[in-house]
Short mmCIF file of C-alpha atoms in Angstrom, two decimals:
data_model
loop_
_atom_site.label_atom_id
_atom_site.label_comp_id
_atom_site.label_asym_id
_atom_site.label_seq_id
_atom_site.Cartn_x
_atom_site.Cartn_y
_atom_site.Cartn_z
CA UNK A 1 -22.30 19.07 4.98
CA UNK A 2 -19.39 17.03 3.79
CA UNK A 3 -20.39 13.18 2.55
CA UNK A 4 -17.87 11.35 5.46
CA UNK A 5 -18.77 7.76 4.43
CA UNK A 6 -15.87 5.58 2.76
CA UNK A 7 -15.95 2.06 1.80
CA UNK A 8 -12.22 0.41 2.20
CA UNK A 9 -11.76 -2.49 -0.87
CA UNK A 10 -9.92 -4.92 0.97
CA UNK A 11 -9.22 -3.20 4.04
CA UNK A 12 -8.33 -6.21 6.75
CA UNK A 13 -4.70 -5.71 5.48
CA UNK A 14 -2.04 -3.41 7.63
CA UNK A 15 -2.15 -0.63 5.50
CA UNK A 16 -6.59 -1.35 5.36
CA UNK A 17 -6.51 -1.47 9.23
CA UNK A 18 -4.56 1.23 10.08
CA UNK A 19 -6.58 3.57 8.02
CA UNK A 20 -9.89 2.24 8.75
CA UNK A 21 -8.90 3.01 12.63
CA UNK A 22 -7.75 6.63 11.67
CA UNK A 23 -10.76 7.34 9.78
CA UNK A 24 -13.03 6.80 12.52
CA UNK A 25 -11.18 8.89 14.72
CA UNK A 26 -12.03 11.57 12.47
CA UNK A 27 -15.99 10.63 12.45
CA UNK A 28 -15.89 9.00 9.26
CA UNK A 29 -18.29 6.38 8.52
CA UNK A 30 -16.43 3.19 7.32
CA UNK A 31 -17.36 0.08 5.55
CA UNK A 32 -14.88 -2.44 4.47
CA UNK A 33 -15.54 -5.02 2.04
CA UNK A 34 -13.07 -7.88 2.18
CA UNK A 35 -12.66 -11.79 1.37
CA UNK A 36 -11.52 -12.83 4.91
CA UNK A 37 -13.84 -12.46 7.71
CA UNK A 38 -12.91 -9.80 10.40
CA UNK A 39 -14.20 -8.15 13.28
CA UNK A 40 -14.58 -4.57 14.64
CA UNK A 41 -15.37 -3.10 17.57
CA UNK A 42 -15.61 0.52 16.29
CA UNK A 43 -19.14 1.69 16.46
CA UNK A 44 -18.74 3.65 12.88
CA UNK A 45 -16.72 0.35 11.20
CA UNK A 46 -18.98 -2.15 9.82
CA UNK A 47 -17.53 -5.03 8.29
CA UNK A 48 -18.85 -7.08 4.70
CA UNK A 49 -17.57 -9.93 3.88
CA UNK A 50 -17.35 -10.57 -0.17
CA UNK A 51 -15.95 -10.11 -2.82
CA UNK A 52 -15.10 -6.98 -5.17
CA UNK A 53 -18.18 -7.52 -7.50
CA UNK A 54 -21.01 -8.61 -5.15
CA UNK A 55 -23.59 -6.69 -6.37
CA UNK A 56 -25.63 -7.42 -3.30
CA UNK A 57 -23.32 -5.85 -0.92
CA UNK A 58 -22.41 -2.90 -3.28
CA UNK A 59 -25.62 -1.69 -4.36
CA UNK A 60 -26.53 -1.15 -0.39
CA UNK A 61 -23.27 0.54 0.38
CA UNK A 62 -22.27 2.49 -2.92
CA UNK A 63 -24.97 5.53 -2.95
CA UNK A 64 -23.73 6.07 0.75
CA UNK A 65 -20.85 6.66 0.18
CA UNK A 66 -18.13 9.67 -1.32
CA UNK A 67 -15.27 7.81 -1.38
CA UNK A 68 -13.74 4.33 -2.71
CA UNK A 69 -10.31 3.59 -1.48
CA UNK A 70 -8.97 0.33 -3.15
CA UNK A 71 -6.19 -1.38 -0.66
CA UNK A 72 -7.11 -5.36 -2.27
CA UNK A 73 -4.66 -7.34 -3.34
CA UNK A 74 -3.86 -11.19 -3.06
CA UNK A 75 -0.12 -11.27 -4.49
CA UNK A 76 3.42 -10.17 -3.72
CA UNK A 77 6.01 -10.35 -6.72
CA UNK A 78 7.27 -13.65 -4.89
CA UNK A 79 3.72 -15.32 -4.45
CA UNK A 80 2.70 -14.53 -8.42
CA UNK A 81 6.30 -15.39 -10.08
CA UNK A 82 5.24 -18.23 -12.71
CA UNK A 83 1.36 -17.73 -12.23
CA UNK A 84 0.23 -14.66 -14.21
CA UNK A 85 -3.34 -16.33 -14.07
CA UNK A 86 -3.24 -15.74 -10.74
CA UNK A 87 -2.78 -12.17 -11.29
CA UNK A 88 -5.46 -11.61 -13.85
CA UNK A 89 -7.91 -13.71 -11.70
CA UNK A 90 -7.59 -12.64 -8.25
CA UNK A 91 -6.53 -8.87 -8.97
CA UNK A 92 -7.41 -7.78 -12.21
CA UNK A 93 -10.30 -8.93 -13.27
CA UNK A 94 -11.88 -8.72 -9.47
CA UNK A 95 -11.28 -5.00 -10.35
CA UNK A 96 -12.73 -4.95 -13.41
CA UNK A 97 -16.06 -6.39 -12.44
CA UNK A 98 -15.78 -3.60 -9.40
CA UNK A 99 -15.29 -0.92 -12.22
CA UNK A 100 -18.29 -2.06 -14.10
CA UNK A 101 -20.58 -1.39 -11.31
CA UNK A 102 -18.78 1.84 -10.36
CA UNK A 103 -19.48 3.65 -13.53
CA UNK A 104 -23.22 3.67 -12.70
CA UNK A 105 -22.53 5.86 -9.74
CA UNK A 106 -21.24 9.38 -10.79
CA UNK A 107 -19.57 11.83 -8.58
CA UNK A 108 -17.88 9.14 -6.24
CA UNK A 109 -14.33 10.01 -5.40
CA UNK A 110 -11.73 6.66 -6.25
CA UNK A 111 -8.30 6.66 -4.30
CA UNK A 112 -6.37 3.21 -5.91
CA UNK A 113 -3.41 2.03 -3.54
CA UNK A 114 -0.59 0.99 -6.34
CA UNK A 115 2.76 0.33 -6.41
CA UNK A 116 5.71 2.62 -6.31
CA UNK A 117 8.30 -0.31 -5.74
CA UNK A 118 7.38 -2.63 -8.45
CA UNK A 119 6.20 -0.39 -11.66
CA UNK A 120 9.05 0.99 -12.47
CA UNK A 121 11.13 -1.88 -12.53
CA UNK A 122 15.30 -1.01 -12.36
CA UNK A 123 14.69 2.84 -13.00
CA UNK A 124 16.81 4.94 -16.01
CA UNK A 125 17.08 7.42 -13.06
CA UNK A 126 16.87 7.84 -9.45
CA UNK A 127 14.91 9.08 -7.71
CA UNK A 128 12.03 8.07 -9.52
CA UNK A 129 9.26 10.74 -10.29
CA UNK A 130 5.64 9.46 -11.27
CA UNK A 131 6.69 10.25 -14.99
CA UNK A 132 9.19 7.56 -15.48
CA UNK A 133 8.16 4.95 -17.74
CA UNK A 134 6.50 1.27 -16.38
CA UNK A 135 8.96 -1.90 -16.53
CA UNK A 136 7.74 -3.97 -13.85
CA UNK A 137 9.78 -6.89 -13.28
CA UNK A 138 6.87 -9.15 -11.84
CA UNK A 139 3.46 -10.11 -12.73
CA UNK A 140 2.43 -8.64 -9.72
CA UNK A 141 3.56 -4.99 -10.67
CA UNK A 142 2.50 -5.88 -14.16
CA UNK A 143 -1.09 -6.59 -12.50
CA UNK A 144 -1.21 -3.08 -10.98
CA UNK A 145 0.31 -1.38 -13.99
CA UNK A 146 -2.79 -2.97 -15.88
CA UNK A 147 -4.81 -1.88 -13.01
CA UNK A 148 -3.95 1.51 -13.26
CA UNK A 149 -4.49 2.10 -17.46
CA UNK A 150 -8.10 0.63 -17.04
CA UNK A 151 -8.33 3.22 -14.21
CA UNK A 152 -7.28 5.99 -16.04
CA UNK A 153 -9.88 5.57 -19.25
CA UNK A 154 -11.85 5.33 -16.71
CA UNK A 155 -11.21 8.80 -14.89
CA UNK A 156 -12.05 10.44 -18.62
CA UNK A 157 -15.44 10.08 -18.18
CA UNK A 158 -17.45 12.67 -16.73
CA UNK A 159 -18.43 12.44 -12.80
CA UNK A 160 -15.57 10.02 -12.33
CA UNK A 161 -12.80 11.12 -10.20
CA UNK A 162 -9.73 8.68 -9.70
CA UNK A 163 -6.31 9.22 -7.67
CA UNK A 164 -3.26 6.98 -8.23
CA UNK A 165 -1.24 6.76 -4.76
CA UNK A 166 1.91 4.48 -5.76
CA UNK A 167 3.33 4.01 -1.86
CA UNK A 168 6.52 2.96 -1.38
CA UNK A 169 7.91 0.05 1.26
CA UNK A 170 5.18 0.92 4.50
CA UNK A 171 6.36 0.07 7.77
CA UNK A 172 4.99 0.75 11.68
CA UNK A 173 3.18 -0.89 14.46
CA UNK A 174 0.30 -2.85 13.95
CA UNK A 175 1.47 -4.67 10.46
CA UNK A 176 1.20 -8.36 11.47
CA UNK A 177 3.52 -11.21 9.89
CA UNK A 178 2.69 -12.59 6.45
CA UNK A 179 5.01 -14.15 4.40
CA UNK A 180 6.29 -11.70 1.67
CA UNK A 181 5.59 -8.68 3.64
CA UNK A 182 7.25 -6.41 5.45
CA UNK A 183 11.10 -6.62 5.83
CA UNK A 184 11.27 -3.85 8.79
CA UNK A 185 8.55 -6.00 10.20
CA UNK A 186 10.05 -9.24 9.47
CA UNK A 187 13.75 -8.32 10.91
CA UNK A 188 12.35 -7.23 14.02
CA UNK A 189 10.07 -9.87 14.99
CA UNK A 190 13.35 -12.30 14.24
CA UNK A 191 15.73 -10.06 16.38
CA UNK A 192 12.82 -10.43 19.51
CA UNK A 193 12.65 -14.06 19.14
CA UNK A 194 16.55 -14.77 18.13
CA UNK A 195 15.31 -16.37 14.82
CA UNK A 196 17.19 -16.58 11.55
CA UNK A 197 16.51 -13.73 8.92
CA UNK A 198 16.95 -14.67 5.31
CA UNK A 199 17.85 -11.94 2.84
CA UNK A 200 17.22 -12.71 -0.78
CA UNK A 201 20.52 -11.76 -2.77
CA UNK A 202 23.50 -9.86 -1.55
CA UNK A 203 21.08 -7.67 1.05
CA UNK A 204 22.34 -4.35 -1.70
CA UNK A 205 18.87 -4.11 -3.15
CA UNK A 206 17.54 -0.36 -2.22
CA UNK A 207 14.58 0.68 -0.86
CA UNK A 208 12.47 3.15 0.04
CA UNK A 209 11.11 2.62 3.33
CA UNK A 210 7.99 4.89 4.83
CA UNK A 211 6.27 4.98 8.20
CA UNK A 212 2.67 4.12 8.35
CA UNK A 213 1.87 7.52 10.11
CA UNK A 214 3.11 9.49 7.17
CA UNK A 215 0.86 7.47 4.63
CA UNK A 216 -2.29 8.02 6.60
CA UNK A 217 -1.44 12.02 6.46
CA UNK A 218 -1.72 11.78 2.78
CA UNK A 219 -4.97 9.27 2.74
CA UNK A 220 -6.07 13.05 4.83
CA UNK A 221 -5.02 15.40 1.97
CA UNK A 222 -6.91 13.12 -0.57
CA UNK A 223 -9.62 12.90 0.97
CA UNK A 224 -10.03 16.62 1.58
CA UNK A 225 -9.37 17.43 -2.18
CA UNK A 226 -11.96 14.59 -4.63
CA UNK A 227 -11.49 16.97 -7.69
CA UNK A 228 -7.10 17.37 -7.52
CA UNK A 229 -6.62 13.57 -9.07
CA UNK A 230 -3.80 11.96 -10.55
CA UNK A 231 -0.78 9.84 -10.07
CA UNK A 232 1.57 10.23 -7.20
CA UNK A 233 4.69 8.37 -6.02
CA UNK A 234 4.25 8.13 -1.78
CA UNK A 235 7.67 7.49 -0.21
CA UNK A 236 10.37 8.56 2.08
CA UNK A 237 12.44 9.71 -0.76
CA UNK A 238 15.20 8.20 0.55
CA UNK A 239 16.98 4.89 0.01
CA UNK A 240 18.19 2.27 2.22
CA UNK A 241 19.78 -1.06 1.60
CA UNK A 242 18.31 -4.10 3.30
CA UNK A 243 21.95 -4.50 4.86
CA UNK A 244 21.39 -0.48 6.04
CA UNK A 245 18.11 -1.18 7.40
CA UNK A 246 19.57 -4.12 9.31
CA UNK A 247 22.69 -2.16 10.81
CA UNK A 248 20.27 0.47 11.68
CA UNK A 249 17.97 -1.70 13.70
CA UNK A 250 20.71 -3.28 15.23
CA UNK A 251 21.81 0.43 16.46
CA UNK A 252 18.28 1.14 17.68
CA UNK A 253 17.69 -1.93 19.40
CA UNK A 254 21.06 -2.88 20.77
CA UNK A 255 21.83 -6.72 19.94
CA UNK A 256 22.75 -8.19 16.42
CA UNK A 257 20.37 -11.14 14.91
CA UNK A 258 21.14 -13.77 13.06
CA UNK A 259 20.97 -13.77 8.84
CA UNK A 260 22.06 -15.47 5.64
CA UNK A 261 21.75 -14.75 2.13
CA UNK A 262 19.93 -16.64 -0.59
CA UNK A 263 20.09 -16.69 -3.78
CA UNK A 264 19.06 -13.41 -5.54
CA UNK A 265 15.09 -13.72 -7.31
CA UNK A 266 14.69 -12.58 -11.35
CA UNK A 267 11.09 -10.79 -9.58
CA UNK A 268 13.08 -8.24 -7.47
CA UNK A 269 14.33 -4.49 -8.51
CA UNK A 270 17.54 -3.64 -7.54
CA UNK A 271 17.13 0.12 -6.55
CA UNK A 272 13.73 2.47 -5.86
CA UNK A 273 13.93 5.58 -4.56
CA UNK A 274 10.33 7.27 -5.61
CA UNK A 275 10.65 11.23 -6.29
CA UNK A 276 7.81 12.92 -3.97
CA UNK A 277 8.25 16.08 -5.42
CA UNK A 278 5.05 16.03 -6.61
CA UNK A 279 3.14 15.35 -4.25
CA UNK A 280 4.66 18.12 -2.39
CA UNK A 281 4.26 20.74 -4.27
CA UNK A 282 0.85 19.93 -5.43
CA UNK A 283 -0.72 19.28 -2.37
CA UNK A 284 1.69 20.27 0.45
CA UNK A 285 2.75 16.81 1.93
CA UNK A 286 5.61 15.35 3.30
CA UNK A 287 6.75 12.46 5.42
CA UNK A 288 7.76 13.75 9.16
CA UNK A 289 9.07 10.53 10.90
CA UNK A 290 12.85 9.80 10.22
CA UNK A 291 13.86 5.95 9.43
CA UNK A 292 15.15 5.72 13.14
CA UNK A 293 12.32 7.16 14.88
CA UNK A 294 9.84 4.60 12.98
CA UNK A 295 11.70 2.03 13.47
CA UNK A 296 12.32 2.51 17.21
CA UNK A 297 8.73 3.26 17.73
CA UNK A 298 7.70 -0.02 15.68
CA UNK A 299 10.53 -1.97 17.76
CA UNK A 300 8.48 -0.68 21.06
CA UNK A 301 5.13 -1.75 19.32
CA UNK A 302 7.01 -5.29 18.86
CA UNK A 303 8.20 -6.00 22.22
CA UNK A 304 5.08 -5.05 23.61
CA UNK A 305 3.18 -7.83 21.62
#
């Protein structure tokens, strides 16, 4: 019978939440290990609080479990800019200590949640395919690029099986407001309470925006296939400008908010589409919910709060 016990690194986040919540409807047994202290109600969720490399905690959990997914992370590009310490402390070396107690624990299945809008950094080509070389602009994106090369010397050892997901700009209901996260979000919670929305540069900057359901579907596929690792770009496939995304949630929601531009940041890419093409053909996936109908739904979610 198939191992269906998971420990979430990190998982109070939106992205964390929302899978923990669609794991258990599928009878998975979930632990999630995280800083902040949280509360579930879920019979099969049971919540750790700690760090990446308490020993303690992991030593009980590990030989439960099949499957690692690592959703942890402290920084946006704008929080890091000037403080690559803080990267290396908080991110990458928290990781490093986790990976050092990993190796002792063979056949465990690794899922890392990376980056597909802040690797590449103003791509040669677009879209972008997995391929493309790393340039990230920030010391955030530089902290998962590092993330990822100790990860892969990792996944050349025998037993060790490691899968790259590099998501693009996740959106939906449930994803709370935190500073640096979440434009969609962001936009619509001004828009219901007739606040101002500040746009960093000329709002051209391009995006690739995807709804949370459509992430979750391939957290499924993963899950369901430990020994088909790699690297692979998650993402609508299609690009938006932050001006687009505004008209078009103006269109679904029927009033206009207020906005102003500031002054553009060095930390932000001007254009990321991520090429999927990959992921598609490899293991079969590939987003169903349009820009529109997320974005309606989410609105719905919103005014409902």
């Amino acid at each position: 019978m198939k191992n269906k016990s998971v420990l979430l690194l990190g998982g109070g986040g939106f992205l964390g939440s929302a899978l923990a919540g669609h794991l258990c409807k599928q009878d998975y047994t979930v632990h999630i290990l995280t800083r902040r202290a949280m509360d579930s109600d879920a019979p099969n969720i049971t919540v750790h609080q700690g760090s990446l490399d308490d020993n303690a905690i992991l030593e009980k959990i590990l030989p439960t479990c099949s499957t690692v997914i690592h959703l942890a992370s402290t920084t946006t590009p704008g929080s890091s800019a000037n403080h690559p310490l803080i990267e290396a402390e908080q991110n990458i070396a928290p990781t490093l200590r986790f990976l050092q107690i990993l190796q002792q624990y063979d056949g465990l299945q690794l899922i890392f949640v990376s980056s597909g809008g802040t690797l590449y950094g103003n791509p040669k080509t677009i879209p972008v395919s997995e391929d493309h070389g790393l340039y990230p602009r920030s010391y955030h994106g530089a902290g998962k690029a590092a993330i990822e090369a100790f990860l892969m010397a990792y996944s050349i050892r025998p037993a060790k099986h490691v899968t790259i997901l590099r998501p693009s700009n996740l959106y939906g209901p449930g994803q709370t407001m935190r500073q640096g996260f979440g434009v969609i979000r962001t936009m619509l919670e001004n828009l219901r309470n007739d606040t101002m929305t500040e746009i960093w540069g000329d709002g051209e900057n391009i995006r690739d925006f995807l709804y949370i359901s459509d992430m979750l579907a391939v957290f499924d596929i993963v899950l369901d296939h430990k020994d088909h690792t790699g690297i692979y770009n998650v993402g609508a496939g299609k690009g938006h400008s932050i001006n687009q995304i505004r008209q078009v949630i103006e269109q679904v929601c029927g009033k206009a908010f207020k906005f102003r531009y500031l002054p553009v940041r060095d930390v932000d890419v001007r254009q990321v589409v991520l090429d999927c093409s990959r992921l598609k053909e490899q293991l079969g996936w590939q987003p169903q919910v349009s820009l529109e109908q997320g974005i309606r739904q989410t609105w719905e979610w919103v005014k409902s709060l």
